Each structure stands twice: as structure tokens, then as C-alpha cells.
Short mmCIF file of C-alpha atoms in Angstrom, two decimals:
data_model
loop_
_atom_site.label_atom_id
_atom_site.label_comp_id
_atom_site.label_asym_id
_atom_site.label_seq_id
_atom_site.Cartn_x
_atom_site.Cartn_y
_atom_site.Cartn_z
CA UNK A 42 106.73 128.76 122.11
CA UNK A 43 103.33 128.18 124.08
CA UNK A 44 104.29 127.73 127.53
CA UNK A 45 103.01 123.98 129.08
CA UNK A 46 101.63 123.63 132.54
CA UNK A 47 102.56 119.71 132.61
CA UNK A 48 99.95 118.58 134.89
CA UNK A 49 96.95 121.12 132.94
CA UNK A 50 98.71 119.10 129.98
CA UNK A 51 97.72 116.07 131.56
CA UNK A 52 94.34 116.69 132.80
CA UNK A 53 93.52 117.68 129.32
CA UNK A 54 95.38 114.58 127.43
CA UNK A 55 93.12 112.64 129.58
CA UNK A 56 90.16 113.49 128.70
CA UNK A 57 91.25 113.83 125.01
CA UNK A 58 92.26 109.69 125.20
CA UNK A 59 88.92 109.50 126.88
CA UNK A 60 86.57 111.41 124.15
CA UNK A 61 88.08 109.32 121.57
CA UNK A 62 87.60 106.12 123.17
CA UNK A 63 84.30 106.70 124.53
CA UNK A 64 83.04 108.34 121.51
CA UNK A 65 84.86 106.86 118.51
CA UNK A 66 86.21 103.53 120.32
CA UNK A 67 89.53 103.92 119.66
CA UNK A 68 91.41 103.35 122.44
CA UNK A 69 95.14 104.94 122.94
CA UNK A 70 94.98 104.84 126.87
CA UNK A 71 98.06 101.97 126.82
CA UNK A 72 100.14 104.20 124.00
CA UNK A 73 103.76 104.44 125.52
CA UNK A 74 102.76 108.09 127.04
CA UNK A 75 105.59 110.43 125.48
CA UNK A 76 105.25 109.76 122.34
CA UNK A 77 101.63 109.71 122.75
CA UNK A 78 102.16 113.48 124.06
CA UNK A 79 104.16 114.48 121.38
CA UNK A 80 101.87 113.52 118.38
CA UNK A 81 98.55 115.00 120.24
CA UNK A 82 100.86 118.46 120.66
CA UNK A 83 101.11 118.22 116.62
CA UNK A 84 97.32 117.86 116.25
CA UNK A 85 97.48 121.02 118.29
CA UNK A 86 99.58 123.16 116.25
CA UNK A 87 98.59 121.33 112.92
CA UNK A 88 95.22 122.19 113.45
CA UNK A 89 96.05 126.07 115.18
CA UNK A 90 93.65 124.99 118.06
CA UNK A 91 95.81 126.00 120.59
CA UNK A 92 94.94 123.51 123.73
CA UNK A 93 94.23 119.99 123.29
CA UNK A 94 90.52 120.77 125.21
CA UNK A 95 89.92 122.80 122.23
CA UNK A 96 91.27 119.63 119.79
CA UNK A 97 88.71 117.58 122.01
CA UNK A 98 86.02 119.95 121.82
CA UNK A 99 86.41 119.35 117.43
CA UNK A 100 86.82 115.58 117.94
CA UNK A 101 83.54 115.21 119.67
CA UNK A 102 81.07 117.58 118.09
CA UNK A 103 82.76 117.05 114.35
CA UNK A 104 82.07 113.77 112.95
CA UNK A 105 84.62 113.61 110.35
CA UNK A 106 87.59 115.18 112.44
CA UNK A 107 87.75 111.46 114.02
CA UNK A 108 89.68 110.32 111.05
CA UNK A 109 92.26 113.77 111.05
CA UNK A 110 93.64 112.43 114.83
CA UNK A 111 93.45 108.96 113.99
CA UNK A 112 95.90 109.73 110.66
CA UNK A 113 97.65 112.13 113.02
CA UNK A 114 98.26 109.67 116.18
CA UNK A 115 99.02 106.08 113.65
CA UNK A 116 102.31 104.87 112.86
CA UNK A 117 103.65 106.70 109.94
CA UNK A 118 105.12 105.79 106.56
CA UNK A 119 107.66 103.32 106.38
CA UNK A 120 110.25 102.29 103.59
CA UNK A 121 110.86 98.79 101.32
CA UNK A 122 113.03 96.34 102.55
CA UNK A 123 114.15 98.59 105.72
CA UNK A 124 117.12 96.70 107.51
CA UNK A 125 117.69 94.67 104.58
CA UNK A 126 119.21 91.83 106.79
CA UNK A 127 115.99 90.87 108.16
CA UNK A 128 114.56 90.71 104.70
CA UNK A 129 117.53 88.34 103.75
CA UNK A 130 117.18 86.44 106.51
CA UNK A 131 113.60 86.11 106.09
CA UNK A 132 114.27 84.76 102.01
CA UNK A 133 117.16 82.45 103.65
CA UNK A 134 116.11 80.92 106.97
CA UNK A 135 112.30 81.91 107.08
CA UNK A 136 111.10 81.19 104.00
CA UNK A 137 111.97 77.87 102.96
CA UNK A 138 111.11 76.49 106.22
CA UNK A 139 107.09 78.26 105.23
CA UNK A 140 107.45 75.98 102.62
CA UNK A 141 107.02 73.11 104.06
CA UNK A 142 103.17 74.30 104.90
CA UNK A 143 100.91 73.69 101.88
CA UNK A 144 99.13 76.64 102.65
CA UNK A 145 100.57 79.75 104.08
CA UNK A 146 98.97 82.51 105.94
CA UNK A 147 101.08 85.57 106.67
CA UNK A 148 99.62 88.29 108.74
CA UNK A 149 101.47 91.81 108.53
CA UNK A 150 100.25 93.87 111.21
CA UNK A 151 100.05 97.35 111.61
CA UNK A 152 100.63 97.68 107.74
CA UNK A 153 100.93 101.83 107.67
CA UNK A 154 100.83 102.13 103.93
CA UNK A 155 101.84 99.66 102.55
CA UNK A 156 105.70 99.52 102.00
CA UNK A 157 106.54 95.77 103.83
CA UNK A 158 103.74 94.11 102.34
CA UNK A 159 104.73 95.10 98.74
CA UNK A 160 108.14 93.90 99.97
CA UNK A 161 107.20 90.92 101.36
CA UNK A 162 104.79 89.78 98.46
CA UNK A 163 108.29 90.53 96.29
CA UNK A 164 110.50 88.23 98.29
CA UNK A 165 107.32 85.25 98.00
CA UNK A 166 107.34 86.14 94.21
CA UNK A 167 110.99 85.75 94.12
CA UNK A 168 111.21 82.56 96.12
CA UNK A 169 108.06 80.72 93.93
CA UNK A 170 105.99 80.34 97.31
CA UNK A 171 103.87 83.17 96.28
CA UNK A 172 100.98 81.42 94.32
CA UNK A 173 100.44 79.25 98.11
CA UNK A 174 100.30 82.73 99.91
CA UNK A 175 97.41 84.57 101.43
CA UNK A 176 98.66 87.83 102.88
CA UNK A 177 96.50 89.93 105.67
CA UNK A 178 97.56 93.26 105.51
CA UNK A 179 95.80 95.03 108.78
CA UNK A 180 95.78 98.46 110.07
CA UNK A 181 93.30 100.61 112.35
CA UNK A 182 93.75 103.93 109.91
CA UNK A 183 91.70 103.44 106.93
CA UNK A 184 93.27 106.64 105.00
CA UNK A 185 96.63 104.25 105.43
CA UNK A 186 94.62 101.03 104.01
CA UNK A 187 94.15 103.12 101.29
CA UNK A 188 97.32 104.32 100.44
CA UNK A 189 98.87 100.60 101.26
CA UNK A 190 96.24 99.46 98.53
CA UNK A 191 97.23 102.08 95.85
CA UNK A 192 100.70 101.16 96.40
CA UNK A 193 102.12 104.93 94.79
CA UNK A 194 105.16 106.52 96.71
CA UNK A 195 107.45 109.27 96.27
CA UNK A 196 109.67 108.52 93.39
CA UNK A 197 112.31 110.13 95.35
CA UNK A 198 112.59 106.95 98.38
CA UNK A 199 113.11 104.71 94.81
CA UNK A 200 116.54 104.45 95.04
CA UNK A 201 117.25 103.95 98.81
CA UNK A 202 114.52 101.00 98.49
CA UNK A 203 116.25 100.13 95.17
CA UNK A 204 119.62 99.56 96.95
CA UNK A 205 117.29 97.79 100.04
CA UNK A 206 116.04 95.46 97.67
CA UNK A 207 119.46 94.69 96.83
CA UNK A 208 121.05 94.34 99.97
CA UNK A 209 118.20 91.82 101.07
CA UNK A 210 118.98 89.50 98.06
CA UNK A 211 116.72 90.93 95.52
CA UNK A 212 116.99 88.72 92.08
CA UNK A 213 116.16 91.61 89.91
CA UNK A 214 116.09 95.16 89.66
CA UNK A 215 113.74 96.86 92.02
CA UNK A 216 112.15 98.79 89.14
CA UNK A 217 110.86 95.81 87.67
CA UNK A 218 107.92 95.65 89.82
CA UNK A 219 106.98 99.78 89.79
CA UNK A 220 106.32 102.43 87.10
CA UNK A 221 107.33 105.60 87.44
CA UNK A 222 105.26 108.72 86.10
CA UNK A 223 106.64 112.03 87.63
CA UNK A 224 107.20 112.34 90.89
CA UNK A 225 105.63 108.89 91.99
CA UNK A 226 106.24 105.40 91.65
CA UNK A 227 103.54 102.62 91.63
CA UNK A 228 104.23 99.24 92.84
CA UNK A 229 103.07 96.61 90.49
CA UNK A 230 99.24 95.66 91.26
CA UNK A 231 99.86 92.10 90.53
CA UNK A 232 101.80 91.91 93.36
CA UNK A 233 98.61 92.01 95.30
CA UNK A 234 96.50 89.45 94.12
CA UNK A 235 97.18 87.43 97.19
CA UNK A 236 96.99 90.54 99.03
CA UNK A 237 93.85 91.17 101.58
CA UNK A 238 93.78 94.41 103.28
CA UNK A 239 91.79 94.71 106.19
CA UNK A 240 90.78 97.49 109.27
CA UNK A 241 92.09 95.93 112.04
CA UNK A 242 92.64 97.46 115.45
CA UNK A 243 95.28 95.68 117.77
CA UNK A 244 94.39 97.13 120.74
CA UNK A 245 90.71 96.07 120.73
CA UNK A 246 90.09 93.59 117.95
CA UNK A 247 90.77 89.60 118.49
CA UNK A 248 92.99 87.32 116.71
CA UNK A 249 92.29 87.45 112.93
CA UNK A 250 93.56 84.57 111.09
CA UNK A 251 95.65 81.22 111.82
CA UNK A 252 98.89 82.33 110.43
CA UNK A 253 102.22 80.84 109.64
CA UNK A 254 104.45 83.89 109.44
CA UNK A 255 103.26 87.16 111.53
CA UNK A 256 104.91 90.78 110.83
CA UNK A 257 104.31 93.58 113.11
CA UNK A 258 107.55 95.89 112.94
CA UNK A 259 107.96 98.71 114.69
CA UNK A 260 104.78 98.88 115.67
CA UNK A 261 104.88 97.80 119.47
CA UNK A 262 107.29 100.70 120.37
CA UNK A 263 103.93 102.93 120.72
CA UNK A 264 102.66 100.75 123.46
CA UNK A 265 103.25 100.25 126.76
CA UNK A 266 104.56 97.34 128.36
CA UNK A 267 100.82 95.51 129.20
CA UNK A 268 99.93 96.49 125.62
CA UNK A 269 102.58 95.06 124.27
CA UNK A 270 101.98 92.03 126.14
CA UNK A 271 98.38 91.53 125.52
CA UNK A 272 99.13 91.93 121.52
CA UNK A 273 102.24 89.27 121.26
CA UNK A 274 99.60 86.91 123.28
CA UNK A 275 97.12 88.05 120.29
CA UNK A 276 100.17 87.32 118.10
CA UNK A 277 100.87 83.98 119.88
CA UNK A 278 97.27 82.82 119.52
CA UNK A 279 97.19 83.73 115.70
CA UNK A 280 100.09 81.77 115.09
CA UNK A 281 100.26 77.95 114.62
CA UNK A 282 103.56 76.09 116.60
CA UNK A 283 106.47 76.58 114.70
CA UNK A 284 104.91 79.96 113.46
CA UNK A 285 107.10 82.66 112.88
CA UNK A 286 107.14 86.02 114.25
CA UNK A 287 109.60 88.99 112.88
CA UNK A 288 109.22 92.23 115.28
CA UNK A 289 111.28 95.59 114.54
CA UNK A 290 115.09 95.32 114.70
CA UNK A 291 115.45 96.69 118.26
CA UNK A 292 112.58 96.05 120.22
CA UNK A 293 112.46 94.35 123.80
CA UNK A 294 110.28 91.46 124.94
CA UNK A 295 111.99 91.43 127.94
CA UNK A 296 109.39 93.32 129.59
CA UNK A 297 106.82 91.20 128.61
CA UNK A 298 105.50 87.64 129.98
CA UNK A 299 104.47 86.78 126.33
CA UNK A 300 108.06 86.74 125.34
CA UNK A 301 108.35 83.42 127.03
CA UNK A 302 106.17 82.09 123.92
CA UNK A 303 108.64 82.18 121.55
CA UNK A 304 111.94 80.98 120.96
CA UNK A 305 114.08 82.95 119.04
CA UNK A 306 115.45 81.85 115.43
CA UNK A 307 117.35 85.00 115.38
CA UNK A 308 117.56 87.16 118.50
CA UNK A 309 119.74 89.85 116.81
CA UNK A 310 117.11 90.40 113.95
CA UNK A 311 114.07 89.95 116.10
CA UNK A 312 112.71 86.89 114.63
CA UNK A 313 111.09 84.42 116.94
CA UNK A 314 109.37 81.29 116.50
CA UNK A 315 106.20 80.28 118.35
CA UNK A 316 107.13 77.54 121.15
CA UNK A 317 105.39 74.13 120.17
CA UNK A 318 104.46 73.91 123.79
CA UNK A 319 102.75 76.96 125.02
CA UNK A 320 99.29 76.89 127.21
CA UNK A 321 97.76 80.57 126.30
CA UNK A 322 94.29 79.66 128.34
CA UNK A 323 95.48 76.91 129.90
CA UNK A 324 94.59 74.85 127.19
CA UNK A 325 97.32 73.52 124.86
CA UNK B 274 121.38 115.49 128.47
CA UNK B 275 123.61 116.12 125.31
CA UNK B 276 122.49 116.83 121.29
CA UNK B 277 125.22 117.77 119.00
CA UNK B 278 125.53 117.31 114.87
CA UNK B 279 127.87 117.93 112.15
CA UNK B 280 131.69 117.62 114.36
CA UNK B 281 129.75 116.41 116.88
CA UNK B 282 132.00 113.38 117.44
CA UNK B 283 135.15 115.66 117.71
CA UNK B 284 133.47 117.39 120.32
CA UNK B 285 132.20 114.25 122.23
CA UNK B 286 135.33 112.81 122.57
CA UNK B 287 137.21 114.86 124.80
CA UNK B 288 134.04 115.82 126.89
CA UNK B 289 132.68 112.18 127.35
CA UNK B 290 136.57 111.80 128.24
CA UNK B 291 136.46 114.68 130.83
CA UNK B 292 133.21 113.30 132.73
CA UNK B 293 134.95 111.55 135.86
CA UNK B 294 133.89 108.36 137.27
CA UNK B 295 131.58 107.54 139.25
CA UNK B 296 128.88 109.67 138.30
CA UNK B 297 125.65 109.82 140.12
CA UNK B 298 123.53 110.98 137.18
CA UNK B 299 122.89 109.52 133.94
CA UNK B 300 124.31 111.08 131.11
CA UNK B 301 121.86 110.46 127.50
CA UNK B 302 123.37 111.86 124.06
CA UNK B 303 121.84 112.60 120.85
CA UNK B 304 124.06 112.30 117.79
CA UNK B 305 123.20 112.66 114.16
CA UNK B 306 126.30 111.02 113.72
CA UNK B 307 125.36 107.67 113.57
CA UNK B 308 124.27 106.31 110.33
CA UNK B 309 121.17 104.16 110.14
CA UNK B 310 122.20 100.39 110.50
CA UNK B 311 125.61 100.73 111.69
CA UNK B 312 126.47 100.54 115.12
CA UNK B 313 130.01 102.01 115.24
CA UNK B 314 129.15 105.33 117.39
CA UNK B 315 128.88 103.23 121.16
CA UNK B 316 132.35 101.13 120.53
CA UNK B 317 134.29 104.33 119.40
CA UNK B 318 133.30 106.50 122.03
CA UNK B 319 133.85 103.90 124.50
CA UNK B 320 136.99 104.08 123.53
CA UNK B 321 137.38 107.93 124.76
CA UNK B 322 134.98 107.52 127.77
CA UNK B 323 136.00 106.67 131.40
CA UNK B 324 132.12 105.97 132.07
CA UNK B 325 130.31 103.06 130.35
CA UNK B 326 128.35 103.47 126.98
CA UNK B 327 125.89 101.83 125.42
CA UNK B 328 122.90 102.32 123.12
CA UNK B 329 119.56 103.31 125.03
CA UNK B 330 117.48 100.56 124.94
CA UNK B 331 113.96 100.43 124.48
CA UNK B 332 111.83 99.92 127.61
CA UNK B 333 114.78 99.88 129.53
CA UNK B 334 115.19 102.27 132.72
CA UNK B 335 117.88 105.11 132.40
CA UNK B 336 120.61 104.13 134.66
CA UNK B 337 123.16 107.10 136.65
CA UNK B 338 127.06 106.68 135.74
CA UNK B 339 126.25 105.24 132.20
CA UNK B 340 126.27 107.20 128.86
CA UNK B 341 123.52 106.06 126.78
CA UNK B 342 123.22 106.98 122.97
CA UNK B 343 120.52 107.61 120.91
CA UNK B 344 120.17 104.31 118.67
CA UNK B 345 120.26 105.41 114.64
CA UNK B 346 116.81 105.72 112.37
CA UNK B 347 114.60 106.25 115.92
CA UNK B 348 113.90 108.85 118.02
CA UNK B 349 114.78 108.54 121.61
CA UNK B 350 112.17 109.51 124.06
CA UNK B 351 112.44 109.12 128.25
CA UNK B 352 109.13 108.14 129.85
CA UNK B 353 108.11 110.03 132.57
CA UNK B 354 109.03 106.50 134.53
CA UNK B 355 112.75 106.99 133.72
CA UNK B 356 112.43 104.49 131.03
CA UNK B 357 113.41 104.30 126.91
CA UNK B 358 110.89 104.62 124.25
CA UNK B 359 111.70 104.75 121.18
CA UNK B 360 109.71 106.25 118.22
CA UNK B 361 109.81 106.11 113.99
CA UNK B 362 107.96 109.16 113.78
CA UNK B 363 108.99 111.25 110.57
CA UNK B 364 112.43 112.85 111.02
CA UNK B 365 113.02 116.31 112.62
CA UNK B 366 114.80 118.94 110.53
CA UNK B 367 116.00 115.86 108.89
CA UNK B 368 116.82 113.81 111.77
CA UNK B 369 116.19 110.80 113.10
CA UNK B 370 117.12 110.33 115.75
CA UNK B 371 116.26 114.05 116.23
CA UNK B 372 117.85 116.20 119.80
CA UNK B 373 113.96 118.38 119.77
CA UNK B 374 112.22 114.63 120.34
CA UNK B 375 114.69 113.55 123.02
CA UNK B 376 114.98 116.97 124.88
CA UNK B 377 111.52 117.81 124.88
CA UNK B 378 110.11 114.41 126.41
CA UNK B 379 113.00 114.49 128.94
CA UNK B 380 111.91 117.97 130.26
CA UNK B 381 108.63 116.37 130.72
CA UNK B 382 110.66 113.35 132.61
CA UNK B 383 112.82 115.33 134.59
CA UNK B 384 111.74 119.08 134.90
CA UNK B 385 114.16 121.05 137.13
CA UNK B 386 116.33 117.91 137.64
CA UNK B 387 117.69 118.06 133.74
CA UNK B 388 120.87 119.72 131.79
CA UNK B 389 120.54 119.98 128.62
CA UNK B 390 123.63 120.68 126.40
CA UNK B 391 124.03 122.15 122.84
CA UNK B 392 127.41 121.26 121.44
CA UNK B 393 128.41 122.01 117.43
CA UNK B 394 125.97 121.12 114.07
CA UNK B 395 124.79 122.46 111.50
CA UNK B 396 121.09 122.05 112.22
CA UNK B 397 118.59 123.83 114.23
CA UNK B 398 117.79 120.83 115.84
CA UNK B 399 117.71 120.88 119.47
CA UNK B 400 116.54 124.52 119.96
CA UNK B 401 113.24 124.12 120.53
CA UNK B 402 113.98 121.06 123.02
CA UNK B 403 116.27 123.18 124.99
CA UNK B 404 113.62 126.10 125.28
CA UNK B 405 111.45 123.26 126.93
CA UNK B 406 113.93 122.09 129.31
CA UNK B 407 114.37 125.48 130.33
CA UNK B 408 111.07 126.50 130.63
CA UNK B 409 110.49 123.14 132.86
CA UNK B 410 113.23 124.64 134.93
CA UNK B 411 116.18 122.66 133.80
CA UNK B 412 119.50 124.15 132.79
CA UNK B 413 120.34 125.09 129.56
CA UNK B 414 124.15 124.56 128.24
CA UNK B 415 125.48 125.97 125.08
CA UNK B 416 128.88 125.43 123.62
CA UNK B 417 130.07 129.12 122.59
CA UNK B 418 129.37 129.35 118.91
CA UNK B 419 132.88 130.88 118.60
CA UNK B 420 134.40 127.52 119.24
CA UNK B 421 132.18 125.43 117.57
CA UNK B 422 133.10 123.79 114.38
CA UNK B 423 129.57 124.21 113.15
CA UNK B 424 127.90 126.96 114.70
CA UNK B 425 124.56 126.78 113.51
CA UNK B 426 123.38 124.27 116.22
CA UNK B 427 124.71 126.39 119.25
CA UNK B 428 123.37 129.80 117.78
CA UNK B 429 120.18 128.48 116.95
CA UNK B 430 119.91 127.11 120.56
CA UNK B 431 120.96 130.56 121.97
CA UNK B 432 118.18 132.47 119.66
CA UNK B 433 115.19 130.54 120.07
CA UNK B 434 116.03 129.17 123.77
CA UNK B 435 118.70 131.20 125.44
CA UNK B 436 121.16 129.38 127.83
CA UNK B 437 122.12 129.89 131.62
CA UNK B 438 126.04 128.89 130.83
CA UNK B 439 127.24 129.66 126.97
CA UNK B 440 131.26 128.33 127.33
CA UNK B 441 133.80 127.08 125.38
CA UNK B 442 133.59 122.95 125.00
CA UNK B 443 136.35 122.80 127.27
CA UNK B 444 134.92 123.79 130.58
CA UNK B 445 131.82 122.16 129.73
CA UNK B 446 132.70 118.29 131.12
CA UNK B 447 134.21 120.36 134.55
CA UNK B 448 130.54 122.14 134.87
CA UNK B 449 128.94 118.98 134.40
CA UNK B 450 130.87 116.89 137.17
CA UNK B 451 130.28 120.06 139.35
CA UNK B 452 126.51 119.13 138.78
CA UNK B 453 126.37 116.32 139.15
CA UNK B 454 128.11 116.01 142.50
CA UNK B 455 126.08 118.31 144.13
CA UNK B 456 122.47 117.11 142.32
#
């Protein structure tokens, strides 16, 4: 193994956050730092470029490699229905309160490819609140977007998400909604006719809709506490009182002044409700 | 600092059991026991524990005298500010929460201050944390593949990272409270 001299490492992962930001305005400088490390060490051995100066020297003088670290440092694939008690608990407690909206706005961010907003747009099928639905499917990788918008997966996740699906209330059979040709399934494109995908970047882009219901799971983990902060208050702002908000299964808001926004309608599965009274800018 | 795999509880038991309160150093363990969604691992090794366990939690400092466990379906990582992160990066060698994640961001936490231990699996998981700790001039602790019930773990820990102590699990939790009392 290549030995690491940890604060080289960290002159070097500087400059690396830097190049991309300055150059390419992404910004990672408020990533949660370790993992941060670990995915930029990948780029290094992925690519064989041996230091991440060298990774850094690529990102700034080839135009297309921008898109190669941005795949390489983005939240990853995901499954259906993962913990299939928030998914039941969204069809049982969430949704029929949304349906007291006329319209309903849902913004899932941080989408990765895909796999929760074929879910959710399932469980709004299911439920007949669908048709009144306009989901915002958002993420800063645009290779993800596209797989998200394709909708195929590797047949072989089918029947983990099949049993998901059923553990989360599912009416049907999970295979309804995909065909299968070799080693791929692909979800069901009418599920996406309410479906708008969008490049969105959380760290530097503003609110993007009013929304009743806002998803962002396991997606916070990767930053660090201010981060997360600033985004729920993004989330918070983008959601109208009473708005819901469903967060990954074991994430903390204690760290974050934000947290005080909410109210939770089910601590254990991370679903909050925005507070009625809140004054983000002093205003409301 | 512990990672262990298939028999992995049968090893933890008695060792967790041998670790004698109060300790003045965290302990953190990595188990590819737990299965994702159930949360069984923390309440049965509390039972065999004299110190306090409980799932890692995200953000969260470490804390010395507590065992904290890997949560299942995320990585663990340790900040280099002593606190929980947790990851859903892809799984290592089929792991997630995987002992190489955990390991290697804790050698970059703790450097010299760190003991990392290898008990049995059957996965080669863990080796390539271990050779960090060691290289960032932490200890390196393998249970003797002889009296593992799964050897693979141990040996691969001893081929691709060596180890400063390579014992039977039973003198393991006695080297450990030695540590720790005069960290």
C-alpha cells in the first residue's frame, strides 16, 4: 500500500476542494472530511494517478474529467423502498394528511439515480393522490439524473426491492411496474409523468419549489454540521407549515439550530413536520 | 478499535466481558454481524459487557469507557474531531458496515494513539485498515488464526498488514486493559 504523509495528504486535498470549486464551482469544502478523504483516495487509485496533485493537475487542464470526480465524490446508488417502515409510515400517516392539499409538491433531494422517486411515485399511484402530484427529483451529478430518468437497474436488487415493496404495504406485486430483459429491470415510464428531474446543487443553489412533502435521505451524512444546517434551513424555507420532511433513518439534527424548525411526527423514522411558527429571516 | 466477521459474536462476548470497568479509552467495534434493520447486536452484547454499549451515533463525539458499535447498512467513520460519521458508500468486500472504512479513517483520527484488533471472519475485510493504523503508528492486534473459528479474517490481516501482538482471543481483553491504563 502507498504510504500517506497525513498532513502532505492534506495540503494536497486542499487544493484539490479548491480547483474544483474555483474552477468548476462545485463546492465540497463543508463535506464531513473522512469520508470526503476516502472517496478522493478512490479517484486516486481508480484513475492510477498516484497523488491527488496529480488528480488535480487532470481536473483542471481536462475539461471533461470534471464530470469523472463529480460521479466519483456523489452519493451512490440506493435501493426501492429501503427501511420499508418509513415507506409504510409515509402511505399511513404522511400521505393522507398530503391529501388534504389540492395540489402537492414533493421535492426529493439528492435523488442519486433514481430508486426513491420511482418508489415514491408507486406509493402516490397506490394511494390515488398521484394524478395531484408534481415530483422534483434534484441532484448535482447529471450522469445520476440520467440514470434516475432511465429508471433500468440490475435485475439482480429485484427481489430484495420486491420484498421492500412488500414490507412497506405494497398493494401489488413489485413486478407490475418493471420489465425485465436480461440482466436489467426497467421501472415503468408512466410512473414518471409527474416526474421533473432537475440539476440541483444543495450546497450552492437556493430553495427550488414550495413543497408539501421534502425527501432528502441519507444525503446529509456527507456534510458537516454548518452544511447540514444551512440545507434543512433551505429545506425549511421550501416547505409550507405543516410540510413534511422525511430524512435517513439515523441521522442527527441535534447538531443543528435548524432542527428547532420542525416538530417531529415520527422521531424514530426521521420524519418531521415544519413548525407553523418559525421566523427563518425574521419574517414569519 | 475492534473488526471481526463470521463467529465474530462468539468471540465478542467473552472479550467485551473481560474489558474491566472504568476504562479510560473508548472502545469502537465493527461487526458484520448485524443485519440491516435489526437492532439486536447492542442489547445482546450488553448483556456480556461490564462497560456500556450502544450504537455509534452520527455526529456524535466518541466517548472513553463506552463500547460503541458500528450501526448496520452504514459505514462507520471517526472524524478527525473524535466525532461519528457515517457513510452509504457501496459495501466493502461485501460489507457494510465494512472494518477497512472504520479502521482506515480512525488511523487518520488517532495515529499512534489507536489499537486496532482483528478477531475471527471469513473476509479479508479489515486488512488493509489495519496496515493503515500501523503505518500511522498505531498497534496492530491479531487473534491467532489457530484459534479462530474463521481464520480468513486474522490471516488476511497478518499477510497484507502484519501485527505487533498475534495471541490467542483469550489474552487479548488482559492486553487491552494493560493499554489502556497506561495510555
Amino acid at each position: 500500500m502507498d504510504r500517506i504523509d497525513p498532513a502532505l495528504e492534506d495540503i494536497e486535498l486542499e487544493l484539490f476542494v479548491r480547483a474544483l470549486r474555483q474552477r468548476h464551482g462545485y463546492d465540497f469544502g463543508h463535506y464531513a472530511p473522512a469520508s470526503l478523504r476516502r472517496r478522493v483516495r478512490q479517484l486516486v487509485q481508480t484513475h492510477g494517478t498516484g497523488t491527488i496533485s496529480a488528480l488535480t493537475g487532470r481536473l483542471l487542464h481536462e475539461p471533461e474529467f470534471v464530470f469523472t470526480v463529480i460521479e466519483g465524490l456523489s452519493v451512490p446508488v440506493s435501493d426501492m423502498f429501503r427501511d420499508p417502515p418509513v415507506f409504510r409510515a409515509l402511505r399511513e400517516q404522511v400521505l393522507p394528511l398530503l391529501a388534504s392539499w389540492p395540489r402537492i409538491n414533493i421535492w426529493q433531494a439528492g435523488c442519486a439515480s433514481g430508486q426513491e422517486v420511482y418508489s415514491l411515485a408507486i406509493l402516490l399511484e397506490e394511494e390515488g393522490l398521484y394524478e395531484r402530484c408534481q415530483i422534483y427529483a434534484t441532484d448535482f451529478n447529471p450522469a445520476a439524473l440520467r440514470r434516475a430518468q432511465e429508471g433500468i437497474y440490475p435485475a439482480r436488487a429485484a427481489q430484495a426491492w420486491s420484498r421492500n415493496y412488500l414490507e412497506a404495504g405494497g398493494r401489488h406485486s413489485l413486478a407490475d411496474y418493471y420489465s425485465a430483459r436480461y440482466e436489467f429491470i426497467k421501472l415503468d415510464q408512466r410512473l414518471r409523468r409527474n416526474v421533473s428531474f432537475a440539476n440541483h446543487n444543495l450546497v450552492t443553489d437556493k430553495v427550488f419549489c414550495e413543497a408539501q412533502l421534502v425527501l432528502c435521505r441519507n444525503v446529509l451524512i456527507y456534510f458537516a454540521n454548518p452544511l447540514q444546517d444551512r440545507v434543512l434551513g433551505l429545506f425549511r424555507d421550501s416547505l409550507v407549515r405543516g410540510g413534511f420532511l422525511c430524512l435517513g433513518l439515523r441521522e442527527s439534527l441535534e447538531f443543528a439550530p435548524s432542527g428547532a424548525d420542525f416538530t417531529a411526527l415520527d422521531a424514530n423514522l426521521r420524519i418531521y413536520r415544519r413548525n407553523v411558527f418559525t421566523a427563518p429571516d425574521g419574517k414569519a | 478499535m475492534i473488526g471481526c466477521s463470521a463467529g465474530g459474536l462468539g468471540a465478542l462476548k467473552p472479550l467485551l466481558r473481560a474489558l474491566t470497568p472504568p476504562l479510560p479509552l473508548p472502545v469502537i467495534v465493527c461487526s458484520h454481524s448485524a443485519e440491516p434493520g435489526t437492532g439486536l447486536l447492542v442489547p445482546l452484547l450488553a448483556r456480556h459487557a461490564r462497560l456500556p454499549v450502544r450504537e455509534a451515533r452520527e455526529r456524535w463525539p466518541v466517548e472513553a469507557g463506552i463500547i460503541h458499535l458500528a450501526p448496520p447498512g452504514y459505514h462507520l467513520l471517526i472524524e478527525r474531531d473524535r466525532c461519528f460519521a457515517y457513510s452509504v458508500d457501496e459495501p466493502v468486500h461485501y460489507s457494510r458496515p465494512s472494518i477497512d472504512v472504520l479502521f482506515e479513517s480512525a488511523a487518520d483520527a488517532y495515529g499512534a494513539g489507536l489499537a486496532g484488533v482483528m478477531l475471527t471472519g471469513a473476509s479479508p475485510d479489515g486488512a488493509q485498515g489495519l496496515a493503515r493504523i500501523r503505518q500511522a503508528g498505531g498497534l496492530a492486534i491479531v487473534q491467532d488464526p489457530a484459534d479462530a473459528l474463521a481464520p480468513t479474517m486474522p490471516q488476511a490481516a497478518l499477510d497484507q498488514a502484519g501485527a505487533d501482538h498475534c495471541l490467542p482471543l483469550a489474552r487479548i481483553a488482559p492486553l487491552l486493559n494493560e493499554l489502556a491504563h497506561c495510555a
